[in-house]
C-alpha positions as a printed NumPy array, in Angstrom:
array([[-10.034, -11.699,   4.061],
       [ -9.639, -13.789,   0.532],
       [ -8.412, -17.349,   0.917],
       [ -5.991, -18.592,  -1.721],
       [ -4.243, -22.512,  -1.552],
       [  0.109, -20.819,  -2.501],
       [  1.503, -22.258,   0.942],
       [  3.379, -18.967,   2.608],
       [  5.453, -21.151,   4.327],
       [  7.279, -22.372,   1.309],
       [  9.979, -20.259,  -0.318],
       [ 11.459, -20.47 ,  -3.986],
       [ 14.754, -18.456,  -4.728],
       [ 12.78 , -15.948,  -7.056],
       [ 13.759, -12.45 ,  -6.901],
       [ 11.991,  -9.257,  -6.658],
       [ 12.187,  -5.647,  -8.584],
       [ 10.785,  -2.724,  -7.449],
       [ 10.581,   1.07 ,  -8.673],
       [  8.816,   3.714,  -6.661],
       [  7.588,   7.577,  -5.96 ],
       [  7.743,   9.421,  -3.561],
       [  6.732,  13.98 ,  -3.742],
       [  4.721,  16.331,  -3.118],
       [  1.977,  17.324,  -4.804],
       [  1.671,  20.089,  -7.337],
       [  0.55 ,  22.792,  -4.627],
       [  1.757,  21.731,  -1.93 ],
       [  4.409,  22.173,   1.348],
       [  5.076,  19.068,   2.712],
       [  4.952,  15.499,   1.794],
       [  2.722,  13.785,   4.617],
       [  3.409,  10.047,   2.899],
       [  5.872,   7.717,   3.872],
       [  7.429,   4.243,   1.298],
       [  9.241,   1.132,   2.75 ],
       [ 10.887,  -1.633,   0.736],
       [ 12.384,  -3.991,   2.651],
       [ 13.503,  -8.167,   2.265],
       [ 13.963, -10.384,   5.168],
       [ 17.462, -11.112,   3.59 ],
       [ 17.951,  -7.954,   5.903],
       [ 17.103,  -8.914,   8.536],
       [ 18.535, -11.865,   8.643],
       [ 14.914, -13.52 ,   7.638],
       [ 14.722, -14.101,   3.95 ],
       [ 12.136, -17.049,   5.252],
       [  9.925, -13.52 ,   5.501],
       [ 10.363, -12.454,   2.137],
       [  9.82 ,  -8.809,   0.875],
       [  7.773,  -5.859,   2.234],
       [  6.383,  -3.012,   0.621],
       [  4.867,  -0.218,   2.185],
       [  2.636,   2.789,   1.433],
       [  1.296,   5.159,   4.374],
       [ -1.103,   8.436,   3.849],
       [ -0.417,  11.099,   6.844],
       [ -3.78 ,  12.698,   7.468],
       [ -3.602,  15.973,   6.351],
       [ -5.948,  17.032,   8.167],
       [ -4.224,  16.098,  11.277],
       [ -0.789,  18.16 ,  12.172],
       [  1.438,  14.933,  12.765],
       [  0.401,  13.37 ,   9.539],
       [  4.149,  13.393,   8.072],
       [  5.262,  12.723,  11.074],
       [  2.569,   9.195,  11.656],
       [  3.618,   8.052,   7.872],
       [  7.532,   7.993,   8.792],
       [  7.049,   6.227,  11.978],
       [  4.458,   3.054,  10.644],
       [  6.874,   3.024,   7.232],
       [ 10.078,   2.804,   9.863],
       [  8.819,   0.508,  12.459],
       [  6.699,  -1.616,  10.686],
       [  9.233,  -3.608,   9.043],
       [ 11.518,  -4.621,  12.131],
       [  7.479,  -5.446,  13.707],
       [  7.328,  -7.551,  10.807],
       [ 11.296,  -9.315,  10.401],
       [ 11.634,  -9.29 ,  14.516],
       [  7.723, -11.378,  15.202],
       [  8.704, -15.021,  16.59 ],
       [  5.632, -15.656,  15.108],
       [  6.76 , -18.106,  11.516],
       [  2.765, -17.506,  10.548],
       [  3.905, -14.248,   8.416],
       [ -0.232, -13.51 ,   7.506],
       [ -0.002, -13.863,  11.413],
       [  3.167, -12.328,  11.846],
       [  1.89 ,  -9.056,   9.212],
       [ -1.615,  -8.189,  10.703],
       [  0.207,  -8.2  ,  14.581],
       [  2.363,  -5.807,  13.111],
       [ -0.551,  -3.489,  12.02 ],
       [ -1.684,  -4.108,  15.221],
       [  1.656,  -2.824,  17.139],
       [  2.631,  -0.439,  15.555],
       [ -1.214,   1.216,  15.706],
       [ -0.635,   1.163,  19.126],
       [  2.135,   2.67 ,  19.51 ],
       [  1.453,   5.483,  18.064],
       [ -2.327,   5.802,  19.106],
       [ -0.068,   6.254,  22.755],
       [  2.752,   8.727,  21.107],
       [ -0.293,  10.136,  20.129],
       [ -1.914,  10.484,  23.553],
       [  0.595,  12.429,  25.229],
       [  0.164,  15.166,  22.769],
       [ -2.852,  18.076,  22.267],
       [ -5.789,  17.577,  20.838],
       [ -4.569,  19.214,  17.679],
       [ -0.729,  17.307,  17.185],
       [ -3.021,  13.321,  17.039],
       [ -1.233,  11.702,  14.204],
       [ -2.722,   9.309,  11.719],
       [ -1.937,   7.556,   8.821],
       [ -3.608,   5.318,   6.083],
       [ -0.802,   2.224,   6.074],
       [ -1.568,  -0.243,   2.767],
       [  2.219,  -3.282,   3.241],
       [  1.939,  -6.243,   0.794],
       [  5.124,  -9.014,   1.9  ],
       [  5.646, -10.563,  -0.817],
       [  6.357, -14.422,  -0.398],
       [  7.332, -17.059,  -2.692],
       [  3.952, -17.047,  -4.749],
       [  2.216, -16.107,  -1.91 ],
       [  1.268, -12.211,  -2.465],
       [  0.022, -10.922,   1.386],
       [ -2.284,  -7.439,   2.107],
       [ -2.89 ,  -5.376,   5.033],
       [ -4.543,  -2.446,   4.958],
       [ -6.131,   0.31 ,   7.412],
       [ -7.759,   3.028,   5.712],
       [ -8.018,   3.734,   1.807],
       [ -4.258,   3.602,   0.401],
       [ -4.31 ,   0.495,  -2.581],
       [ -2.423,  -2.577,  -3.4  ],
       [ -3.558,  -3.907,  -6.642],
       [ -1.99 ,  -7.006,  -9.037],
       [ -2.074,  -6.921, -12.65 ],
       [ -2.861, -10.689, -13.54 ],
       [ -4.032, -11.931, -16.723],
       [ -4.066,  -8.21 , -17.831],
       [ -6.932,  -7.577, -15.383],
       [ -6.3  ,  -5.615, -12.626],
       [ -7.395,  -6.325,  -9.293],
       [ -7.88 ,  -4.542,  -5.936],
       [ -6.674,  -6.737,  -3.517],
       [ -7.027,  -3.852,  -0.214],
       [-10.546,  -2.228,   0.693],
       [-10.907,   1.317,   1.258],
       [-12.484,   2.125,   4.922],
       [-14.442,   4.441,   3.867],
       [-17.61 ,   5.636,   5.079],
       [-19.059,   5.578,   0.917],
       [-16.942,   2.197,   1.016],
       [-19.692,   0.905,   4.095],
       [-22.782,   2.389,   3.28 ],
       [-22.113,   3.551,   0.044],
       [-26.215,   3.499,  -2.029],
       [-26.031,   4.353,  -6.347],
       [-29.237,   6.567,  -5.536],
       [-27.267,   7.925,  -2.323],
       [-27.209,  11.797,  -3.183],
       [-23.729,  13.2  ,  -3.042],
       [-22.563,  10.393,  -2.897],
       [-18.692,  11.562,  -4.46 ],
       [-18.118,  13.759,  -0.999],
       [-17.759,  10.745,   1.337],
       [-15.247,   8.743,  -0.794],
       [-12.392,  10.131,   1.539],
       [-14.139,   9.768,   4.627],
       [-12.271,   7.772,   6.481],
       [-13.716,   4.933,   8.786],
       [-10.089,   3.952,  10.108],
       [ -7.127,   4.513,  10.281],
       [ -3.29 ,   4.233,  11.883],
       [ -3.019,   6.005,  15.116],
       [ -6.546,   7.879,  16.315],
       [ -8.164,   4.618,  18.084],
       [ -6.633,   2.39 ,  19.645],
       [ -7.294,  -0.651,  18.08 ],
       [ -7.611,  -1.668,  14.258],
       [ -9.518,  -3.971,  12.141],
       [ -7.284,  -4.38 ,   9.318],
       [ -8.727,  -5.568,   5.991],
       [ -6.287,  -9.   ,   5.227],
       [ -6.394, -11.034,   1.485],
       [ -3.75 , -13.675,   0.63 ],
       [ -3.326, -14.073,  -3.138],
       [ -1.296, -15.929,  -5.612],
       [  1.331, -14.184,  -8.016],
       [  3.071, -15.668, -10.832],
       [  5.966, -14.336, -12.357],
       [  6.053, -10.858, -14.115],
       [  2.808, -10.404, -12.564],
       [  2.645,  -6.343, -11.622],
       [  2.144,  -5.517,  -7.237],
       [  1.056,  -1.754,  -7.275],
       [  0.78 ,   0.469,  -4.062],
       [ -0.131,   3.584,  -3.919],
       [ -2.393,   6.335,  -1.515],
       [ -4.754,   8.084,  -2.534],
       [ -3.058,  11.241,  -4.757],
       [ -2.736,   8.19 ,  -7.926],
       [ -6.648,   6.428,  -7.315],
       [ -8.189,   9.712,  -7.108],
       [ -6.845,  11.097,  -9.812],
       [ -6.8  ,   8.041, -12.481],
       [ -9.58 ,   5.623, -12.909],
       [ -8.785,   1.612, -11.925],
       [ -9.48 ,   1.551, -16.186],
       [ -6.438,   3.734, -16.889],
       [ -4.124,   2.821, -14.298],
       [ -4.651,  -0.693, -15.274],
       [ -4.401,   0.196, -19.229],
       [ -0.978,   2.016, -18.633],
       [  0.893,  -1.253, -16.848],
       [ -0.704,  -3.602, -19.603],
       [  0.855,  -1.072, -22.416],
       [  4.032,   0.72 , -20.744],
       [  7.05 ,  -1.603, -19.806],
       [  7.74 ,  -2.39 , -16.145],
       [ 10.294,   0.776, -16.239],
       [  8.122,   3.39 , -17.964],
       [  4.969,   1.94 , -16.533],
       [  5.26 ,   4.712, -13.406],
       [  6.534,   7.959, -15.796],
       [  3.902,   7.452, -17.356],
       [  1.226,   7.734, -14.549],
       [  2.73 ,   9.928, -12.816],
       [  2.936,  12.464, -15.878],
       [ -1.335,  11.675, -16.693],
       [ -1.46 ,  12.541, -12.929],
       [  0.328,  15.77 , -12.798],
       [ -1.402,  16.648, -16.064],
       [ -4.686,  16.594, -13.998],
       [ -3.596,  18.771, -11.961],
       [ -1.664,  16.53 ,  -9.495],
       [ -2.06 ,  18.75 ,  -5.991],
       [ -2.036,  15.329,  -3.776],
       [  1.224,  13.568,  -2.117],
       [  2.154,  10.632,  -5.087],
       [  3.622,   7.739,  -3.611],
       [  2.993,   4.704,  -5.292],
       [  5.313,   0.641,  -5.503],
       [  6.   ,  -1.054,  -8.738],
       [  6.8  ,  -4.684,  -7.987],
       [  6.96 ,  -8.331,  -9.867],
       [  8.457, -11.011,  -8.822],
       [ 11.086, -12.191, -12.109],
       [ 12.381, -15.343, -12.954],
       [ 15.602, -17.152, -10.192],
       [ 19.258, -15.926, -10.761],
       [ 17.916, -12.232, -11.376],
       [ 19.422, -10.819,  -8.593],
       [ 17.052,  -8.062,  -6.446],
       [ 17.075,  -4.885,  -8.042],
       [ 15.005,  -1.463,  -6.114],
       [ 15.119,   1.901,  -8.342],
       [ 13.121,   5.814,  -6.933],
       [ 11.265,   7.296, -10.356],
       [ 12.232,  10.906, -10.03 ],
       [ 11.96 ,  14.189, -11.969]])
């Protein structure tokens, strides 16, 4: 876990802007992705900040769409209602709880109805950016013109990769962990400090499997906040865009600017 000197207990009056995309790929019949953007103000606990979530239902499982929507619906209430005042612990405990709930739901169905989804969740709390992920959905921070991956892919390639291993690319999307299929998970956790206007991006592999980190970084550096997601989406679809595409882009802005949230659509 990346350790940071930022104090998660110190909350300022800064606000967060968000733009988002969540839609079917060009050849998909349904969208198994789901996103959520929730603020502590809405739950009566502004000191817990803003929660951003991207979940990608596992396409090989009939209940992937149901799983991703369940996670994005339940995780905010579990996090914001937790009695634990430490936001890192509260978020990690919420992830464990939602995994247990989904696992028990899956056990009540037949084997071909097993429920599974990836999950990446970020809490923006003052200067702190707290990231928890299970699976290969990602979170990035554009900091000082450099794109930093905050999450860690739970894939076979990430765990066992050797630069000379033949066919290593075929291991890229084989998950070693996901929410739902197993009774317990070991989330990756990171805590970083973000200055105002530094960009935080969450995405499913509908983006990260098509565009390289360098290409994502270049777009975020050169496009305006409002134009970045349309440009990323256009490039993904230009290259085929067969998978579902879910992206949340956010930034903390100066005190006195009201909370803004919008979706980017066709």
